[in-house]
Amino acid sequence: MSALRENWRIVVLVVLLLGASLALFVPSVPAGDTANNATSDAPTTLQYGIQLSGGTRIRAPIVGQTAEGVDVTPNESTQLAQNVANELGLDPIDVEVRAPTTQGESGTVEIFTDNVSQAEFRAALEAEGYQADTIRDGVTRETRQQMVTSVQDKIRTSALSGGSVQTVSAPGGGQFISITAPGRDREDLVRILEERGVVRMYAVYPSDNGTYVRDQVLAQDEFAGVASENSQREGPIARVTVEEAAAERFSQQMVAAGFDQRRSCTNYNHSDIQQTQGRCLVATLNGEPFYARGVAPGLAQSFRDNTFQNDPVFILPADSMDMAREIELNLKAGRLPAPLDFENSQSISLDPALAQQFQQNSLITGLLAVLAVSFVVYARYGRAEVAAPMVVTALSEVYLLLGFVAFVQYPLNLSHLAGFIAVIGTGVDDLIIIADEILQQGNVETGRVFQSRFRKAFWVIGAAAATTIVAMSPLMVLSLGDLSGFAIITIVGVLLGVLITRPAYGDILRSFVLDED
C-alpha cells in the first residue's frame, strides 16, 4: 500500500492511457446517426481535416444589406419588417429588424437579398416613416453569429464528420463565412448549404364563396422533431412532431378548414390555387411545394376528436428517401438566417490522394522526431534506466493527447501535427530539466532529498509551461485559421505534461535512483 501511495501518479497515468485507448479504438455512434456514419471500420476514431483526408473549404460572403441608425422600438419591429417586405416584394424571412437593447443605441434593419438597391431600400424605410443614418452592404455581427450556428447545425445533421464553420475577415474588408468539409467536394457542400431550409405548412381549402384560400398553419419553429424512414406500408416518409404549444391551435385550424374528415387533394397549383380540387395540406421548402396531399382518416379523426395534441405526430410521404432525408435535414437544422453568395465565394479543394500522402509524410516526420529525441537523450546520459523512461513518458504524453483529440472529435490537420511535434520537444526538454536537477547534484540518499530537488525542477518547468500557455492563448481565441489548431494542441499537450506525465516521470525516476543508491 505504501508503494501505491508513493507512485499514485504512475497509476493515474496508466488509467488515463487506458482511457485514451478507449477513445482511440472504441467508436461510438451518436443518437440519430445511422450505422453508415459510424467509424467502426476505421483503424481509429481519429478524424482528419481536409489537409489529411481531402475535401473542400469554401469562404462565402452573406447576401444582405444593413440600414444603421434606424429609430425603431421593440414594439414596432415586427410590423416594420412586414411592411418593408411588402414594399420591396420580399418574403418576410428576408427582413430582420433589430431594435436597440440599451438606451442610447439605434436600431438596424437588414434585408437578405441582392435584388434590391440601396436607394430602393432607403425609399422603403422612408415610406414607413423611418430614416437610416447609413445603408451598407453586409449584415450585422448578430446575423453572422446566427449564420455560424445554423451552418454548424446543418453540417452536423448532414453527417459531415470533421466539418467546421467560422467567420473570417477579407483582406479588403468585409466578412466571410468559412466552411470546411473533409471528404466532400464543392458541389456536395454547396448543395447542402444553398437551401435555406425554410419550411412552412398551409391548409388550402374552398371558402364560403367557392374560391380557394391558403392559410399558413405551421411555421418553421413549430416543428419539434422529424425522422426519415423507409416504411414498409407508406414507403419513404418523414415523421413530423409538432411542438406541444402549437399542436392544439394547429388542430383547431384544421377543423375550421374542414380537415376533420378524410379529404382528397388534386390539381394543386402553388401559383394558382384556384385550380385545386378538394382540400390540400401543403408543405413548402423555401417557398416551393414539396408535399400537397389530402388528410388520412386517422389524422382527420384526431382533429375531430380533439386528441391530436395528445400525440402531435403526422406523416409526410416523400417521393424518395433522398427527399425524406432532405426534409429531415431542414427541419432538424433549421433555416439559415440569410443566403450565402456562392458566386463570389473562394473555394479550396484537396485531392484525397494528396491528403493521404500528407498523412504518410506526417507519420514519418513524427517517427523521425521520436528517434532523434531518443538518440539525443541517450547521448546526454548514457544510462538506459534514465533515458528509456524519459522517451516512454514523452510518447505517453502524445498518446494521451491523441486520446483527447479522438474523444472531443477534433479533426486533425497539418498544423495540429506540428503541435504534436512541438509537444514532444517541449516535453522532453522539461524531462531533461528534471533529470539534471536530480542527478547532477550528487547522490540521492533519501526520498526527502529527491522530493526537494524534484520540487525545484518542477517550479522551473511550471513557469515555462505558464509562459507557453500565455503566449499561445491569443492564437487560440483569434480567428487565425490553422494557427488556432496549433495553439490548442500545444496548450492541451503542455497541460497534460505538467499535470500528469512530468509528475509520473518523477515517480519513475525516484524508484530507479533510490533503488540504485
Short mmCIF file of C-alpha atoms in Angstrom, two decimals:
data_model
loop_
_atom_site.label_atom_id
_atom_site.label_comp_id
_atom_site.label_asym_id
_atom_site.label_seq_id
_atom_site.Cartn_x
_atom_site.Cartn_y
_atom_site.Cartn_z
CA MET A 1 0.00 0.00 0.00
CA SER A 2 2.85 2.38 0.78
CA ALA A 3 4.34 1.80 -2.67
CA LEU A 4 0.96 2.52 -4.20
CA ARG A 5 0.65 5.77 -2.28
CA GLU A 6 4.13 6.86 -3.34
CA ASN A 7 3.55 6.01 -7.00
CA TRP A 8 -0.08 7.14 -7.37
CA ARG A 9 0.87 9.45 -10.22
CA ILE A 10 2.02 6.45 -12.26
CA VAL A 11 -1.31 4.74 -11.53
CA VAL A 12 -3.18 7.85 -12.74
CA LEU A 13 -1.07 7.89 -15.90
CA VAL A 14 -1.83 4.23 -16.62
CA VAL A 15 -5.55 4.76 -16.07
CA LEU A 16 -5.57 7.75 -18.39
CA LEU A 17 -3.66 5.78 -21.02
CA LEU A 18 -6.36 3.11 -20.88
CA GLY A 19 -9.00 5.82 -21.24
CA ALA A 20 -7.13 7.23 -24.24
CA SER A 21 -7.11 3.76 -25.79
CA LEU A 22 -10.89 3.53 -25.40
CA ALA A 23 -11.31 6.94 -27.03
CA LEU A 24 -9.00 5.97 -29.90
CA PHE A 25 -10.25 2.50 -30.69
CA VAL A 26 -13.85 2.16 -29.45
CA PRO A 27 -16.20 4.03 -31.83
CA SER A 28 -19.49 5.45 -30.70
CA VAL A 29 -22.48 6.29 -32.86
CA PRO A 30 -24.28 9.49 -31.79
CA ALA A 31 -28.02 9.29 -31.31
CA GLY A 32 -29.81 9.63 -34.60
CA ASP A 33 -26.83 8.56 -36.73
CA THR A 34 -27.01 5.53 -38.93
CA ALA A 35 -24.55 2.70 -39.00
CA ASN A 36 -23.10 4.14 -42.17
CA ASN A 37 -21.89 7.14 -40.21
CA ALA A 38 -20.03 5.11 -37.62
CA THR A 39 -16.27 4.82 -37.67
CA SER A 40 -16.07 1.19 -36.61
CA ASP A 41 -14.42 0.20 -39.90
CA ALA A 42 -11.58 2.69 -39.43
CA PRO A 43 -8.31 1.84 -37.61
CA THR A 44 -9.02 4.54 -35.02
CA THR A 45 -11.74 7.03 -34.22
CA LEU A 46 -9.46 9.95 -35.11
CA GLN A 47 -10.97 12.43 -37.54
CA TYR A 48 -8.94 14.28 -40.15
CA GLY A 49 -9.43 17.71 -41.67
CA ILE A 50 -9.19 18.38 -45.38
CA GLN A 51 -5.37 18.53 -45.31
CA LEU A 52 -5.21 14.88 -44.23
CA SER A 53 -8.37 13.43 -45.77
CA GLY A 54 -9.19 15.62 -48.75
CA GLY A 55 -12.23 17.82 -49.01
CA THR A 56 -13.33 21.39 -49.62
CA ARG A 57 -13.14 24.73 -47.90
CA ILE A 58 -15.47 27.50 -49.05
CA ARG A 59 -15.37 31.13 -47.98
CA ALA A 60 -18.57 32.89 -48.99
CA PRO A 61 -20.00 36.31 -48.08
CA ILE A 62 -23.50 36.61 -46.67
CA VAL A 63 -26.02 38.18 -49.02
CA GLY A 64 -27.54 41.27 -47.46
CA GLN A 65 -27.67 44.98 -46.74
CA THR A 66 -27.90 46.74 -43.40
CA ALA A 67 -29.55 50.06 -42.59
CA GLU A 68 -27.99 51.51 -39.44
CA GLY A 69 -29.25 54.24 -37.15
CA VAL A 70 -32.94 53.41 -37.53
CA ASP A 71 -35.05 54.76 -34.66
CA VAL A 72 -37.31 51.74 -34.09
CA THR A 73 -38.76 50.37 -30.85
CA PRO A 74 -39.21 46.67 -29.97
CA ASN A 75 -43.00 47.03 -30.31
CA GLU A 76 -42.60 48.31 -33.86
CA SER A 77 -40.11 45.68 -35.07
CA THR A 78 -42.50 43.02 -36.32
CA GLN A 79 -44.78 45.42 -38.19
CA LEU A 80 -41.85 47.29 -39.74
CA ALA A 81 -40.34 44.02 -41.00
CA GLN A 82 -43.65 43.02 -42.59
CA ASN A 83 -44.18 46.46 -44.18
CA VAL A 84 -40.64 46.67 -45.59
CA ALA A 85 -41.04 43.18 -47.03
CA ASN A 86 -44.29 44.25 -48.70
CA GLU A 87 -42.73 47.45 -50.05
CA LEU A 88 -39.80 45.59 -51.60
CA GLY A 89 -41.71 42.49 -52.68
CA LEU A 90 -39.70 40.22 -50.36
CA ASP A 91 -40.57 37.25 -48.20
CA PRO A 92 -40.80 38.42 -44.56
CA ILE A 93 -37.99 36.00 -43.64
CA ASP A 94 -35.67 38.17 -45.75
CA VAL A 95 -36.14 41.19 -43.48
CA GLU A 96 -34.71 41.41 -39.97
CA VAL A 97 -35.38 44.38 -37.69
CA ARG A 98 -33.25 44.71 -34.57
CA ALA A 99 -34.42 47.29 -32.05
CA PRO A 100 -31.81 48.71 -29.64
CA THR A 101 -31.39 46.80 -26.39
CA THR A 102 -29.80 49.62 -24.38
CA GLN A 103 -30.52 53.31 -24.13
CA GLY A 104 -28.52 55.48 -26.49
CA GLU A 105 -28.21 52.85 -29.22
CA SER A 106 -30.10 52.86 -32.51
CA GLY A 107 -31.74 50.00 -34.34
CA THR A 108 -30.84 48.24 -37.58
CA VAL A 109 -32.85 46.83 -40.45
CA GLU A 110 -31.37 44.07 -42.63
CA ILE A 111 -32.57 42.68 -45.93
CA PHE A 112 -31.17 39.39 -47.22
CA THR A 113 -31.33 39.75 -50.99
CA ASP A 114 -29.17 41.07 -53.82
CA ASN A 115 -32.14 42.16 -55.97
CA VAL A 116 -32.75 45.46 -54.15
CA SER A 117 -30.59 48.57 -54.48
CA GLN A 118 -29.62 50.74 -51.52
CA ALA A 119 -31.79 53.56 -52.90
CA GLU A 120 -34.81 51.25 -53.04
CA PHE A 121 -34.07 50.05 -49.51
CA ARG A 122 -33.90 53.61 -48.19
CA ALA A 123 -37.10 54.55 -50.02
CA ALA A 124 -38.94 51.59 -48.44
CA LEU A 125 -37.88 52.72 -44.97
CA GLU A 126 -38.87 56.32 -45.65
CA ALA A 127 -42.26 55.17 -46.92
CA GLU A 128 -42.83 53.72 -43.43
CA GLY A 129 -41.66 56.91 -41.73
CA TYR A 130 -38.14 55.78 -40.76
CA GLN A 131 -34.76 57.27 -41.59
CA ALA A 132 -31.44 55.43 -41.73
CA ASP A 133 -28.09 57.09 -40.96
CA THR A 134 -26.25 54.76 -43.33
CA ILE A 135 -27.01 51.81 -45.60
CA ARG A 136 -24.16 49.44 -46.35
CA ASP A 137 -23.56 46.07 -47.92
CA GLY A 138 -23.19 43.20 -45.47
CA VAL A 139 -25.01 42.10 -42.35
CA THR A 140 -24.73 42.67 -38.60
CA ARG A 141 -22.49 40.78 -36.21
CA GLU A 142 -25.56 39.10 -34.67
CA THR A 143 -26.61 37.71 -38.06
CA ARG A 144 -23.09 36.41 -38.71
CA GLN A 145 -23.14 34.61 -35.35
CA GLN A 146 -26.54 33.10 -36.16
CA MET A 147 -25.22 32.00 -39.55
CA VAL A 148 -22.27 30.20 -37.97
CA THR A 149 -24.58 28.38 -35.54
CA SER A 150 -27.09 27.44 -38.26
CA VAL A 151 -24.42 26.20 -40.69
CA GLN A 152 -22.79 24.19 -37.89
CA ASP A 153 -26.18 22.54 -37.24
CA LYS A 154 -26.61 21.78 -40.93
CA ILE A 155 -23.22 20.15 -41.41
CA ARG A 156 -23.60 18.20 -38.16
CA THR A 157 -27.07 16.97 -39.13
CA SER A 158 -25.86 16.02 -42.61
CA ALA A 159 -23.08 13.86 -41.06
CA LEU A 160 -20.18 15.99 -42.30
CA SER A 161 -17.68 14.45 -39.90
CA GLY A 162 -14.92 16.90 -39.04
CA GLY A 163 -16.67 19.88 -40.62
CA SER A 164 -16.09 23.31 -39.13
CA VAL A 165 -17.51 26.83 -39.53
CA GLN A 166 -16.14 30.22 -38.59
CA THR A 167 -16.22 33.87 -39.62
CA VAL A 168 -13.09 35.31 -41.28
CA SER A 169 -12.18 38.83 -42.34
CA ALA A 170 -11.49 39.52 -46.00
CA PRO A 171 -8.19 41.31 -46.83
CA GLY A 172 -10.06 44.21 -48.47
CA GLY A 173 -12.68 44.43 -45.73
CA GLY A 174 -15.91 42.58 -45.17
CA GLN A 175 -16.69 39.28 -43.50
CA PHE A 176 -16.88 35.76 -44.91
CA ILE A 177 -18.31 32.55 -43.56
CA SER A 178 -15.64 29.84 -43.88
CA ILE A 179 -16.95 26.27 -44.10
CA THR A 180 -14.61 23.27 -44.12
CA ALA A 181 -15.93 19.86 -45.17
CA PRO A 182 -13.50 16.91 -45.16
CA GLY A 183 -14.33 14.18 -47.64
CA ARG A 184 -16.80 16.27 -49.66
CA ASP A 185 -16.39 18.05 -52.98
CA ARG A 186 -17.57 21.59 -53.63
CA GLU A 187 -20.80 20.52 -55.31
CA ASP A 188 -21.85 18.43 -52.30
CA LEU A 189 -21.13 21.23 -49.86
CA VAL A 190 -22.90 23.89 -51.92
CA ARG A 191 -25.92 21.62 -52.35
CA ILE A 192 -26.24 21.28 -48.56
CA LEU A 193 -25.83 24.99 -47.86
CA GLU A 194 -27.57 26.73 -50.74
CA GLU A 195 -31.00 25.69 -49.46
CA ARG A 196 -32.00 27.90 -46.54
CA GLY A 197 -34.40 25.26 -45.28
CA VAL A 198 -37.48 27.43 -44.72
CA VAL A 199 -40.36 25.00 -44.19
CA ARG A 200 -43.97 26.11 -43.88
CA MET A 201 -47.25 24.24 -43.92
CA TYR A 202 -50.51 25.53 -45.39
CA ALA A 203 -54.13 24.46 -45.46
CA VAL A 204 -55.68 25.05 -48.89
CA TYR A 205 -59.47 24.79 -48.96
CA PRO A 206 -62.58 26.41 -50.53
CA SER A 207 -64.11 29.37 -48.73
CA ASP A 208 -67.83 30.07 -48.38
CA ASN A 209 -67.95 31.82 -51.75
CA GLY A 210 -66.24 28.91 -53.52
CA THR A 211 -62.81 30.49 -54.04
CA TYR A 212 -59.81 28.70 -52.59
CA VAL A 213 -57.77 30.22 -49.78
CA ARG A 214 -54.35 29.29 -48.45
CA ASP A 215 -53.77 29.70 -44.69
CA GLN A 216 -50.43 29.06 -43.00
CA VAL A 217 -50.99 26.55 -40.21
CA LEU A 218 -47.42 25.71 -39.13
CA ALA A 219 -44.19 27.72 -39.18
CA GLN A 220 -40.58 26.56 -39.06
CA ASP A 221 -40.18 26.95 -35.30
CA GLU A 222 -43.34 24.95 -34.55
CA PHE A 223 -41.84 21.63 -35.63
CA ALA A 224 -40.49 19.78 -32.59
CA GLY A 225 -38.74 16.97 -34.44
CA VAL A 226 -38.60 14.86 -37.57
CA ALA A 227 -37.28 11.43 -38.53
CA SER A 228 -36.95 9.99 -42.03
CA GLU A 229 -37.54 6.30 -42.62
CA ASN A 230 -38.49 3.80 -45.30
CA SER A 231 -41.78 2.44 -44.00
CA GLN A 232 -42.97 -0.91 -45.33
CA ARG A 233 -46.52 0.40 -45.68
CA GLU A 234 -46.07 4.04 -46.76
CA GLY A 235 -42.61 3.85 -48.35
CA PRO A 236 -40.23 6.82 -47.82
CA ILE A 237 -41.70 9.14 -45.20
CA ALA A 238 -40.78 11.94 -42.84
CA ARG A 239 -42.43 11.51 -39.45
CA VAL A 240 -43.04 15.03 -38.08
CA THR A 241 -43.75 16.03 -34.48
CA VAL A 242 -45.42 19.37 -33.73
CA GLU A 243 -44.50 21.48 -30.71
CA GLU A 244 -46.96 20.99 -27.85
CA ALA A 245 -47.61 24.74 -27.66
CA ALA A 246 -48.74 24.80 -31.32
CA ALA A 247 -50.49 21.42 -31.53
CA GLU A 248 -53.91 22.49 -30.20
CA ARG A 249 -54.02 25.65 -32.30
CA PHE A 250 -52.97 23.66 -35.41
CA SER A 251 -55.70 21.08 -34.75
CA GLN A 252 -58.35 23.78 -34.35
CA GLN A 253 -57.29 25.50 -37.57
CA MET A 254 -57.51 22.20 -39.45
CA VAL A 255 -61.03 21.57 -38.11
CA ALA A 256 -62.11 25.09 -39.09
CA ALA A 257 -60.76 24.46 -42.60
CA GLY A 258 -62.79 21.27 -42.92
CA PHE A 259 -59.99 18.74 -42.41
CA ASP A 260 -61.86 16.85 -39.69
CA GLN A 261 -62.90 14.34 -42.33
CA ARG A 262 -60.85 12.31 -44.77
CA ARG A 263 -60.00 14.65 -47.65
CA SER A 264 -58.56 14.18 -51.12
CA CYS A 265 -56.39 16.68 -52.98
CA THR A 266 -55.97 17.01 -56.74
CA ASN A 267 -54.75 19.58 -59.26
CA TYR A 268 -52.94 21.66 -56.66
CA ASN A 269 -51.00 24.54 -58.24
CA HIS A 270 -48.98 26.74 -55.92
CA SER A 271 -49.07 29.75 -58.26
CA ASP A 272 -52.80 29.43 -58.97
CA ILE A 273 -54.57 27.74 -56.08
CA GLN A 274 -57.96 28.21 -57.74
CA GLN A 275 -57.22 25.12 -59.84
CA THR A 276 -57.27 22.99 -56.67
CA GLN A 277 -59.90 20.34 -56.20
CA GLY A 278 -60.64 19.09 -52.70
CA ARG A 279 -58.73 20.13 -49.61
CA CYS A 280 -54.94 20.04 -49.50
CA LEU A 281 -52.37 20.06 -46.73
CA VAL A 282 -49.35 21.69 -48.41
CA ALA A 283 -45.74 21.84 -47.20
CA THR A 284 -43.26 24.19 -48.85
CA LEU A 285 -39.48 24.26 -48.73
CA ASN A 286 -38.04 27.70 -49.49
CA GLY A 287 -41.38 28.71 -50.97
CA GLU A 288 -41.65 25.72 -53.29
CA PRO A 289 -44.22 22.99 -52.52
CA PHE A 290 -42.76 19.53 -51.95
CA TYR A 291 -45.91 17.97 -50.50
CA ALA A 292 -49.58 18.52 -51.36
CA ARG A 293 -51.98 15.81 -50.34
CA GLY A 294 -55.20 15.27 -48.51
CA VAL A 295 -55.62 14.14 -44.91
CA ALA A 296 -55.67 10.47 -43.97
CA PRO A 297 -58.65 9.14 -41.95
CA GLY A 298 -56.62 8.61 -38.76
CA LEU A 299 -55.23 12.16 -38.75
CA ALA A 300 -58.65 13.62 -39.58
CA GLN A 301 -60.20 11.73 -36.68
CA SER A 302 -57.56 13.06 -34.26
CA PHE A 303 -58.51 16.58 -35.38
CA ARG A 304 -62.24 15.83 -34.99
CA ASP A 305 -61.89 14.21 -31.57
CA ASN A 306 -59.54 16.94 -30.35
CA THR A 307 -56.90 14.34 -29.48
CA PHE A 308 -54.14 15.42 -31.87
CA GLN A 309 -52.40 17.42 -29.15
CA ASN A 310 -52.05 14.22 -27.08
CA ASP A 311 -49.85 12.69 -29.79
CA PRO A 312 -48.95 15.59 -32.15
CA VAL A 313 -47.35 13.50 -34.89
CA PHE A 314 -48.18 13.23 -38.58
CA ILE A 315 -46.51 11.69 -41.64
CA LEU A 316 -45.24 13.41 -44.79
CA PRO A 317 -44.90 10.86 -47.62
CA ALA A 318 -41.88 11.55 -49.84
CA ASP A 319 -41.06 10.60 -53.42
CA SER A 320 -37.71 9.08 -52.36
CA MET A 321 -35.52 8.55 -49.32
CA ASP A 322 -33.30 11.40 -50.53
CA MET A 323 -36.30 13.71 -50.35
CA ALA A 324 -37.28 12.37 -46.91
CA ARG A 325 -33.74 12.96 -45.61
CA GLU A 326 -33.75 16.47 -47.10
CA ILE A 327 -36.95 17.24 -45.18
CA GLU A 328 -35.36 15.85 -42.02
CA LEU A 329 -32.19 17.87 -42.54
CA ASN A 330 -34.01 21.16 -42.99
CA LEU A 331 -36.40 20.64 -40.09
CA LYS A 332 -33.66 19.47 -37.72
CA ALA A 333 -31.03 22.04 -38.63
CA GLY A 334 -33.43 24.94 -39.01
CA ARG A 335 -33.21 27.63 -41.61
CA LEU A 336 -30.24 29.82 -42.41
CA PRO A 337 -30.87 33.44 -41.37
CA ALA A 338 -29.56 34.62 -44.76
CA PRO A 339 -28.35 33.09 -48.04
CA LEU A 340 -24.67 32.73 -48.88
CA ASP A 341 -23.23 34.23 -52.06
CA PHE A 342 -21.55 31.23 -53.68
CA GLU A 343 -20.98 33.11 -56.96
CA ASN A 344 -18.45 35.38 -55.23
CA SER A 345 -17.03 32.69 -52.97
CA GLN A 346 -13.50 31.34 -52.70
CA SER A 347 -13.00 27.60 -52.56
CA ILE A 348 -10.07 25.29 -51.94
CA SER A 349 -10.27 21.62 -52.83
CA LEU A 350 -7.72 18.99 -51.85
CA ASP A 351 -7.48 15.65 -53.61
CA PRO A 352 -7.81 12.66 -51.24
CA ALA A 353 -4.69 11.04 -52.75
CA LEU A 354 -2.59 14.09 -51.89
CA ALA A 355 -4.09 14.19 -48.41
CA GLN A 356 -3.17 10.52 -47.92
CA GLN A 357 0.41 11.39 -48.88
CA PHE A 358 0.38 14.15 -46.26
CA GLN A 359 -0.73 11.57 -43.67
CA GLN A 360 2.17 9.27 -44.53
CA ASN A 361 4.72 12.09 -44.55
CA SER A 362 3.43 13.35 -41.20
CA LEU A 363 3.79 9.87 -39.68
CA ILE A 364 7.34 9.57 -40.98
CA THR A 365 8.19 13.02 -39.63
CA GLY A 366 6.81 12.10 -36.20
CA LEU A 367 8.81 8.87 -36.08
CA LEU A 368 11.99 10.71 -37.08
CA ALA A 369 11.37 13.24 -34.33
CA VAL A 370 10.99 10.46 -31.75
CA LEU A 371 14.16 8.71 -32.94
CA ALA A 372 16.14 11.96 -32.90
CA VAL A 373 14.96 12.80 -29.38
CA SER A 374 15.77 9.27 -28.16
CA PHE A 375 19.30 9.46 -29.60
CA VAL A 376 19.99 12.87 -28.04
CA VAL A 377 18.65 11.81 -24.64
CA TYR A 378 20.73 8.62 -24.57
CA ALA A 379 23.83 10.51 -25.74
CA ARG A 380 23.28 13.02 -22.94
CA TYR A 381 23.05 10.49 -20.08
CA GLY A 382 24.43 7.23 -21.40
CA ARG A 383 22.14 5.42 -18.97
CA ALA A 384 19.20 3.44 -20.32
CA GLU A 385 17.38 3.49 -16.97
CA VAL A 386 17.22 7.30 -17.22
CA ALA A 387 16.76 7.75 -20.97
CA ALA A 388 14.19 4.98 -21.62
CA PRO A 389 11.57 6.21 -19.09
CA MET A 390 12.07 9.70 -20.45
CA VAL A 391 11.26 8.66 -24.03
CA VAL A 392 8.37 6.43 -22.91
CA THR A 393 6.91 9.26 -20.82
CA ALA A 394 7.14 11.68 -23.76
CA LEU A 395 5.38 9.16 -26.03
CA SER A 396 2.68 8.57 -23.42
CA GLU A 397 2.06 12.32 -23.41
CA VAL A 398 1.48 12.23 -27.17
CA TYR A 399 -0.77 9.18 -26.78
CA LEU A 400 -2.88 10.97 -24.14
CA LEU A 401 -3.16 13.94 -26.45
CA LEU A 402 -4.31 11.70 -29.30
CA GLY A 403 -6.92 10.20 -26.97
CA PHE A 404 -8.15 13.67 -26.05
CA VAL A 405 -8.41 14.65 -29.72
CA ALA A 406 -10.33 11.46 -30.52
CA PHE A 407 -12.66 11.95 -27.53
CA VAL A 408 -13.65 15.52 -28.49
CA GLN A 409 -13.73 14.56 -32.21
CA TYR A 410 -11.34 17.36 -33.17
CA PRO A 411 -10.32 16.96 -36.85
CA LEU A 412 -6.54 16.83 -37.28
CA ASN A 413 -4.72 18.90 -39.89
CA LEU A 414 -1.05 19.50 -40.65
CA SER A 415 -0.85 22.42 -38.21
CA HIS A 416 -2.13 20.16 -35.43
CA LEU A 417 0.54 17.58 -36.18
CA ALA A 418 3.10 20.36 -35.91
CA GLY A 419 1.66 20.98 -32.46
CA PHE A 420 2.24 17.31 -31.59
CA ILE A 421 5.89 17.60 -32.60
CA ALA A 422 6.21 20.79 -30.53
CA VAL A 423 4.73 18.91 -27.55
CA ILE A 424 7.34 16.16 -27.94
CA GLY A 425 10.14 18.73 -27.97
CA THR A 426 8.97 20.79 -25.01
CA GLY A 427 8.04 17.64 -23.06
CA VAL A 428 11.47 16.05 -23.38
CA ASP A 429 13.09 19.39 -22.59
CA ASP A 430 11.18 19.50 -19.28
CA LEU A 431 12.08 15.89 -18.51
CA ILE A 432 15.76 16.71 -19.05
CA ILE A 433 15.44 19.58 -16.59
CA ILE A 434 14.02 17.14 -14.01
CA ALA A 435 16.74 14.54 -14.61
CA ASP A 436 19.56 17.11 -14.49
CA GLU A 437 18.31 18.70 -11.31
CA ILE A 438 18.10 15.33 -9.58
CA LEU A 439 21.18 13.53 -10.96
CA GLN A 440 23.72 16.31 -11.39
CA GLN A 441 23.83 17.44 -7.76
CA GLY A 442 25.29 14.35 -6.15
CA ASN A 443 23.79 11.18 -4.77
CA VAL A 444 20.15 10.99 -3.77
CA GLU A 445 20.29 9.43 -0.34
CA THR A 446 16.69 9.78 0.83
CA GLY A 447 13.26 10.37 -0.55
CA ARG A 448 13.23 13.78 1.09
CA VAL A 449 16.31 14.86 -0.86
CA PHE A 450 14.73 13.58 -4.08
CA GLN A 451 11.50 15.45 -3.38
CA SER A 452 13.36 18.70 -2.68
CA ARG A 453 15.27 18.53 -5.97
CA PHE A 454 12.19 17.47 -7.92
CA ARG A 455 10.18 20.36 -6.48
CA LYS A 456 12.86 22.83 -7.54
CA ALA A 457 12.87 21.43 -11.10
CA PHE A 458 9.08 21.43 -11.21
CA TRP A 459 8.94 25.13 -10.42
CA VAL A 460 11.13 25.78 -13.46
CA ILE A 461 9.05 23.68 -15.86
CA GLY A 462 5.82 25.05 -14.38
CA ALA A 463 6.95 28.61 -15.10
CA ALA A 464 7.95 27.59 -18.64
CA ALA A 465 4.55 25.95 -19.17
CA ALA A 466 2.74 29.05 -17.96
CA THR A 467 4.77 31.16 -20.38
CA THR A 468 3.91 28.83 -23.26
CA ILE A 469 0.20 28.89 -22.43
CA VAL A 470 0.13 32.69 -22.19
CA ALA A 471 1.99 33.03 -25.49
CA MET A 472 -0.33 30.58 -27.28
CA SER A 473 -3.62 31.85 -25.84
CA PRO A 474 -4.09 34.73 -28.34
CA LEU A 475 -3.60 32.30 -31.23
CA MET A 476 -6.24 30.00 -29.74
CA VAL A 477 -9.00 32.61 -29.39
CA LEU A 478 -8.38 34.70 -32.51
CA SER A 479 -9.76 33.65 -35.90
CA LEU A 480 -6.39 32.79 -37.42
CA GLY A 481 -7.32 29.61 -39.24
CA ASP A 482 -4.96 26.68 -38.74
CA LEU A 483 -2.85 28.61 -36.21
CA SER A 484 -5.71 28.25 -33.74
CA GLY A 485 -5.50 24.47 -34.00
CA PHE A 486 -1.74 24.54 -33.47
CA ALA A 487 -2.21 26.63 -30.32
CA ILE A 488 -4.97 24.37 -28.95
CA ILE A 489 -2.92 21.20 -29.40
CA THR A 490 0.16 22.80 -27.84
CA ILE A 491 -1.71 24.17 -24.82
CA VAL A 492 -3.52 20.89 -24.11
CA GLY A 493 -0.25 18.98 -24.51
CA VAL A 494 1.54 21.30 -22.07
CA LEU A 495 -1.26 20.93 -19.52
CA LEU A 496 -1.20 17.13 -19.80
CA GLY A 497 2.55 17.21 -19.28
CA VAL A 498 2.58 19.49 -16.26
CA LEU A 499 -0.37 17.86 -14.53
CA ILE A 500 0.22 14.18 -15.38
CA THR A 501 3.27 12.97 -17.29
CA ARG A 502 6.05 15.08 -15.67
CA PRO A 503 5.00 14.12 -12.10
CA ALA A 504 4.67 10.47 -13.20
CA TYR A 505 8.21 10.59 -14.64
CA GLY A 506 9.39 11.92 -11.30
CA ASP A 507 7.94 8.84 -9.56
CA ILE A 508 9.56 6.52 -12.13
CA LEU A 509 12.94 8.22 -11.76
CA ARG A 510 12.70 8.11 -7.95
CA SER A 511 12.19 4.35 -7.97
CA PHE A 512 15.30 3.86 -10.13
CA VAL A 513 17.50 6.31 -8.27
CA LEU A 514 16.61 5.23 -4.73
CA ASP A 515 16.89 1.52 -5.56
CA GLU A 516 20.28 2.13 -7.13
CA ASP A 517 21.58 4.01 -4.15
#
